[in-house]
Amino acid sequence: MDCPEVIDATISSERVYLQGIQSSKLNFINTKSLTLNRVIGDCNLIPEVDGEGLNELTVLDLSYSDSVEYLVDTTKEHVLDTAFTNLVELTLLGMGGLKRFCNGKYPKRFLQNLEKLRVERCDMLEEVFQYQKHLLKGSPYFNLQSLKVVEIFDCERLKSLFSASLIQSLLLLEELQIEDCYQLKTDFTELENDGGETESSSHNLHLHPLCLPRLRTLRVSDCASLEYVLPITLVRAGLPQLEYFEIRHCGGLKTVFAVLENDGGETESSSQDLHPLCLPRLTTLHIEQCGRLEYVLPITLAQSGLPQLEKLEINYCGGLKTVFAELENDGGETKSSGHVLHPLCLPRLTKLFINDCERLEYVLPITLAQGLP
């Protein structure tokens, strides 16, 4: 219902839909599902619209409310310690003024039960969840332990999604889809140490390797500034359930899995690894219109780490030189893989499509083709 004149009110209903509301304070009682469309006036959801934390909500849908800058602002006085503790689904559409989810320190148990997140056309949003120092100090206040589906569309200023420390809490994440985020450079923010300097997320988490144990589907498209999709550490037993991997229209993409430097100046490829490169359940890999991409995957991955791969399709990648490449030990540059002794092991590969890749020199050396079905 339209209620532009509401100033202070108590609403007791399990499902609430409000449009064109201009409010300084509302109190929702027993509300499980809340839809707010075109909120008017300078405000944030908590504490301005509701000062009680909206902890009973399970579904929240916000749309076309340019005045909302944050879902929660904990820099305000008299803000509750908890917020959105039972929220399961969160949809943000056309929130033109939204800068970030939380301004200030995250409330306790913030979004701890969130299962599905959809963000679309939020033009001011630069980061979904910002890095905060207390996350590195074992704070129990914030993680995304229940999150299963993330969909991010058409957020033109978005530069990063999750900090690497936050990624460690995504134990249930099954689907990640990102489209039309033209300034996105990486899925990971850099971490800060106690001196305030940034460090590679690979170094900071070397004792606790990145892992997305239930991720099954990964789609990335129309992210022109994206340089890499994931750090190669995730391919070391970190993606055991990944089945479908698609990358489209990412003109700035240099590599699919990045080799990140640690503090000793060595790369992941030169260190002594506990786990070999492996995507044990990947069945489909589709790459299209990634003009700067020179190779697709490290050749060691194809020697034993793709036992279920059935379809590999590469289209319109003008800079592609080879499909599989061996990584040097000096920073991730590629070298010829013709001397590698072990043949490829792709026992289920039945479809290999490569179209309009004019710089392609070869797919793989003949000495490595013995393992093809």
XYZ file of C-alpha atoms in Angstrom:
373
model
C 0.000 0.000 0.000
C 1.058 3.641 -0.545
C 1.566 5.512 2.708
C 3.721 8.608 2.097
C 2.550 10.420 5.231
C 3.495 7.747 7.795
C 5.823 9.166 10.457
C 5.674 6.789 13.449
C 3.698 3.577 13.483
C 3.564 0.016 14.757
C 2.735 -2.634 12.175
C 1.746 -6.127 13.231
C 1.483 -8.431 10.237
C 3.366 -11.471 8.989
C 3.654 -10.086 5.440
C 4.071 -6.341 4.827
C 4.295 -4.441 1.526
C 4.831 -0.661 1.663
C 5.357 1.703 -1.268
C 6.272 5.364 -1.336
C 6.738 5.471 2.424
C 8.320 8.466 4.153
C 9.026 7.465 7.698
C 11.187 8.411 10.633
C 10.335 5.310 12.670
C 8.335 2.138 12.197
C 8.061 -0.831 14.512
C 7.362 -4.173 12.849
C 5.909 -6.872 15.115
C 5.761 -10.525 14.026
C 6.721 -9.521 10.476
C 8.347 -12.343 8.532
C 8.291 -10.901 5.001
C 8.867 -7.205 4.296
C 8.786 -5.459 0.909
C 9.676 -1.766 0.703
C 9.409 0.030 -2.620
C 10.442 3.636 -3.240
C 11.258 4.713 0.306
C 11.275 8.526 0.405
C 13.638 10.721 2.425
C 17.182 10.358 3.772
C 17.245 7.232 5.884
C 18.759 3.834 6.518
C 16.742 0.758 7.295
C 18.204 0.419 10.799
C 17.874 2.493 12.902
C 15.829 5.114 11.008
C 13.010 2.948 9.653
C 13.109 0.316 12.405
C 15.163 0.566 15.574
C 14.559 -2.972 16.828
C 16.881 -4.779 14.408
C 14.232 -6.522 12.261
C 15.386 -9.783 13.794
C 12.130 -11.613 13.077
C 12.327 -11.032 9.328
C 13.049 -14.008 7.075
C 12.468 -12.263 3.709
C 13.441 -8.688 2.833
C 12.887 -7.088 -0.577
C 14.031 -3.495 -1.120
C 13.600 -1.743 -4.448
C 14.064 1.670 -6.033
C 14.826 3.561 -2.838
C 17.677 5.908 -3.705
C 17.694 7.514 -0.257
C 18.836 4.351 1.547
C 22.641 4.392 1.911
C 23.059 1.466 4.332
C 20.900 -1.371 5.567
C 22.376 -0.881 9.023
C 24.214 2.125 10.429
C 25.911 1.221 13.712
C 27.553 4.615 14.034
C 24.232 6.042 15.221
C 23.364 6.295 18.907
C 21.099 3.699 20.558
C 21.597 1.063 17.857
C 20.860 -2.495 18.947
C 23.644 -5.070 19.087
C 21.874 -7.482 16.692
C 20.238 -7.049 13.294
C 18.743 -9.350 10.647
C 19.646 -12.442 12.642
C 16.919 -14.621 11.049
C 16.881 -13.206 7.519
C 16.928 -16.006 4.913
C 16.380 -14.129 1.622
C 17.580 -10.624 0.747
C 16.810 -8.902 -2.559
C 18.074 -5.422 -3.444
C 16.889 -3.950 -6.749
C 17.542 -0.472 -8.116
C 18.899 0.858 -4.815
C 20.722 3.761 -6.426
C 22.078 5.272 -3.201
C 23.182 2.079 -1.433
C 26.895 2.310 -0.578
C 27.329 -0.806 1.536
C 25.311 -3.133 3.702
C 26.648 -1.891 7.020
C 28.184 1.416 8.046
C 30.368 0.854 11.093
C 30.995 -2.364 12.957
C 28.859 -5.329 11.975
C 26.115 -6.173 14.513
C 26.276 -9.518 16.268
C 24.862 -12.448 14.248
C 24.350 -10.130 11.277
C 22.883 -12.173 8.377
C 23.978 -15.415 10.015
C 20.962 -17.282 8.533
C 21.003 -15.669 5.091
C 20.667 -18.308 2.355
C 19.988 -16.292 -0.793
C 21.340 -12.891 -1.796
C 20.341 -11.066 -4.982
C 21.688 -7.600 -5.769
C 20.765 -5.827 -9.005
C 21.263 -2.312 -10.339
C 22.796 -0.828 -7.204
C 24.932 1.798 -8.923
C 26.740 3.218 -5.871
C 27.673 -0.130 -4.325
C 31.465 -0.634 -4.403
C 31.741 -3.670 -2.151
C 29.192 -6.158 -0.911
C 30.828 -6.869 2.428
C 33.671 -4.580 3.380
C 36.817 -5.701 5.176
C 36.932 -4.885 8.900
C 39.908 -5.509 11.163
C 37.946 -7.367 13.837
C 37.248 -10.108 11.261
C 40.937 -11.036 11.382
C 40.931 -11.289 15.157
C 38.526 -14.184 15.435
C 35.435 -12.073 15.933
C 32.283 -14.227 16.090
C 30.091 -11.314 15.083
C 29.848 -11.814 11.339
C 30.005 -14.641 8.869
C 27.881 -16.016 6.057
C 27.673 -19.553 7.320
C 24.235 -20.268 5.779
C 24.626 -18.562 2.398
C 23.822 -20.861 -0.564
C 23.069 -18.614 -3.563
C 24.628 -15.277 -4.568
C 23.422 -13.363 -7.638
C 24.966 -9.984 -8.481
C 23.760 -8.124 -11.596
C 24.492 -4.718 -13.125
C 26.343 -3.018 -10.266
C 28.547 -0.659 -12.247
C 30.811 0.504 -9.382
C 31.262 -2.840 -7.657
C 34.973 -3.606 -7.273
C 34.977 -6.663 -5.006
C 32.552 -9.142 -3.492
C 33.943 -10.791 -0.382
C 37.063 -10.482 1.696
C 39.168 -13.639 1.718
C 38.537 -14.053 5.455
C 34.801 -13.952 4.833
C 35.094 -16.512 2.030
C 36.183 -18.999 4.694
C 32.682 -18.899 6.172
C 30.959 -19.776 2.873
C 30.837 -23.484 3.598
C 27.335 -23.923 2.128
C 27.626 -21.714 -0.965
C 26.302 -23.634 -4.000
C 25.808 -21.040 -6.729
C 27.645 -17.818 -7.566
C 26.540 -15.686 -10.514
C 27.971 -12.282 -11.423
C 26.929 -10.243 -14.474
C 27.446 -6.699 -15.795
C 29.796 -5.474 -13.076
C 32.190 -3.499 -15.227
C 34.600 -2.332 -12.498
C 34.864 -5.682 -10.715
C 38.546 -6.674 -10.577
C 38.459 -9.673 -8.293
C 36.107 -11.716 -6.144
C 38.412 -11.080 -3.203
C 39.396 -7.891 -1.410
C 42.939 -7.533 -0.183
C 43.413 -7.993 3.529
C 45.068 -5.540 5.874
C 47.598 -6.439 8.507
C 47.957 -4.635 11.815
C 50.164 -2.006 10.217
C 47.446 -1.093 7.739
C 49.327 -2.381 4.719
C 47.630 -4.615 2.223
C 48.788 -8.172 1.685
C 47.930 -10.948 -0.709
C 44.966 -12.953 0.498
C 46.949 -16.049 -0.452
C 49.621 -15.187 2.113
C 47.233 -14.223 4.899
C 45.323 -17.469 4.611
C 48.183 -19.895 3.966
C 47.473 -21.685 7.229
C 43.752 -21.927 6.408
C 43.433 -22.458 2.645
C 40.455 -20.995 0.842
C 37.699 -23.510 0.282
C 34.199 -23.439 -1.174
C 33.308 -27.067 -0.459
C 29.745 -27.029 -1.896
C 30.045 -24.618 -4.816
C 28.527 -26.351 -7.853
C 27.863 -23.531 -10.343
C 30.030 -20.499 -11.104
C 28.965 -18.002 -13.786
C 30.740 -14.730 -14.556
C 29.833 -12.517 -17.517
C 30.261 -8.943 -18.763
C 32.847 -7.933 -16.176
C 35.262 -5.974 -18.367
C 37.805 -5.138 -15.631
C 38.000 -8.623 -14.123
C 41.632 -9.786 -14.193
C 41.123 -13.255 -12.735
C 38.236 -15.273 -11.388
C 39.698 -17.110 -8.389
C 43.141 -17.672 -6.834
C 44.727 -20.951 -7.826
C 44.779 -21.999 -4.159
C 41.076 -22.785 -4.571
C 41.959 -25.437 -7.153
C 43.977 -27.279 -4.519
C 41.082 -29.254 -3.019
C 39.071 -26.050 -2.510
C 36.340 -26.679 -5.116
C 35.477 -30.367 -4.705
C 31.853 -30.024 -5.930
C 32.214 -27.538 -8.812
C 30.365 -28.928 -11.853
C 29.641 -25.984 -14.167
C 32.044 -23.086 -14.841
C 31.188 -20.315 -17.314
C 33.015 -17.088 -18.174
C 31.650 -14.737 -20.854
C 32.473 -11.274 -22.164
C 35.312 -10.482 -19.729
C 37.639 -8.488 -21.970
C 40.223 -7.747 -19.272
C 40.570 -11.335 -18.059
C 44.246 -12.341 -18.016
C 43.935 -15.731 -16.367
C 41.176 -17.915 -14.968
C 43.012 -18.918 -11.804
C 45.597 -16.420 -10.564
C 48.935 -17.303 -9.039
C 49.328 -14.886 -6.132
C 52.625 -13.951 -4.546
C 53.324 -14.580 -0.865
C 55.610 -12.620 1.431
C 58.655 -14.650 0.509
C 58.466 -13.614 -3.106
C 57.664 -17.152 -4.216
C 54.548 -18.076 -6.111
C 52.035 -20.739 -5.316
C 53.360 -22.781 -8.215
C 56.879 -22.792 -6.772
C 55.926 -23.671 -3.208
C 55.651 -27.175 -1.888
C 51.949 -27.870 -2.144
C 49.972 -30.179 0.062
C 47.309 -30.800 -2.587
C 47.609 -31.128 -6.372
C 45.464 -29.023 -8.677
C 42.091 -30.728 -8.979
C 38.491 -30.029 -9.977
C 37.196 -33.558 -9.450
C 33.539 -32.981 -10.469
C 33.813 -30.334 -13.174
C 31.823 -31.489 -16.223
C 31.480 -28.273 -18.273
C 33.854 -25.366 -18.869
C 32.658 -22.581 -21.198
C 34.719 -19.487 -22.009
C 33.594 -16.840 -24.497
C 34.846 -13.423 -25.642
C 37.792 -13.044 -23.271
C 40.176 -11.262 -25.616
C 43.230 -10.982 -23.343
C 43.193 -14.576 -22.134
C 46.335 -16.411 -23.360
C 45.676 -19.825 -21.847
C 42.790 -21.491 -20.034
C 44.145 -23.858 -17.386
C 47.480 -25.081 -16.017
C 48.499 -28.297 -17.761
C 49.026 -30.069 -14.427
C 45.288 -29.759 -13.868
C 44.602 -31.675 -17.082
C 47.039 -34.445 -16.205
C 44.987 -35.798 -13.319
C 42.644 -33.117 -11.965
C 39.724 -33.170 -14.427
C 38.426 -36.748 -14.296
C 34.778 -35.780 -14.996
C 35.238 -33.066 -17.638
C 32.885 -33.790 -20.559
C 32.638 -30.504 -22.452
C 35.214 -27.760 -23.046
C 34.085 -24.841 -25.220
C 36.110 -21.720 -26.055
C 34.734 -19.026 -28.382
C 36.004 -15.661 -29.631
C 39.133 -15.446 -27.466
C 41.419 -13.472 -29.773
C 44.503 -13.603 -27.549
C 44.393 -17.310 -26.781
C 47.658 -19.092 -27.604
C 47.066 -22.505 -26.054
C 44.431 -24.248 -23.975
C 46.711 -25.790 -21.352
C 49.966 -24.173 -20.264
C 52.644 -24.949 -17.722
C 53.363 -22.187 -15.202
C 56.846 -20.849 -14.603
C 58.160 -20.410 -11.067
C 58.766 -16.681 -11.483
C 55.319 -15.168 -11.241
C 52.803 -17.115 -13.215
C 54.138 -16.627 -16.728
C 53.609 -19.502 -19.104
C 56.124 -21.635 -20.949
C 55.966 -24.381 -23.506
C 54.572 -27.590 -22.127
C 56.002 -29.852 -24.786
C 58.595 -31.370 -22.473
C 56.129 -32.538 -19.829
C 56.298 -36.310 -19.548
C 52.868 -37.163 -18.211
C 50.059 -37.359 -20.777
C 46.735 -35.651 -20.277
C 44.111 -37.567 -18.354
C 40.681 -36.468 -19.564
C 38.844 -39.793 -19.620
C 35.335 -38.349 -20.121
C 36.018 -35.477 -22.510
C 33.710 -35.962 -25.501
C 33.152 -32.389 -26.742
C 35.942 -29.910 -27.472
C 34.881 -26.730 -29.321
C 37.285 -23.903 -30.172
C 35.938 -21.125 -32.413
C 37.416 -17.825 -33.658
C 40.628 -17.858 -31.624
C 42.917 -16.420 -34.317
C 46.154 -16.417 -32.271
C 45.826 -20.027 -31.165
C 49.159 -21.770 -31.769
C 48.150 -25.252 -30.679
C 45.636 -26.960 -28.423
C 48.092 -29.391 -26.837
C 51.339 -31.119 -27.854
C 50.946 -34.499 -29.543
C 53.111 -36.059 -26.828
C 50.424 -35.260 -24.273
C 47.417 -36.467 -26.243
C 47.661 -40.110 -25.210
C 45.210 -39.616 -22.361
C 42.369 -38.345 -24.533
C 39.423 -40.736 -25.038
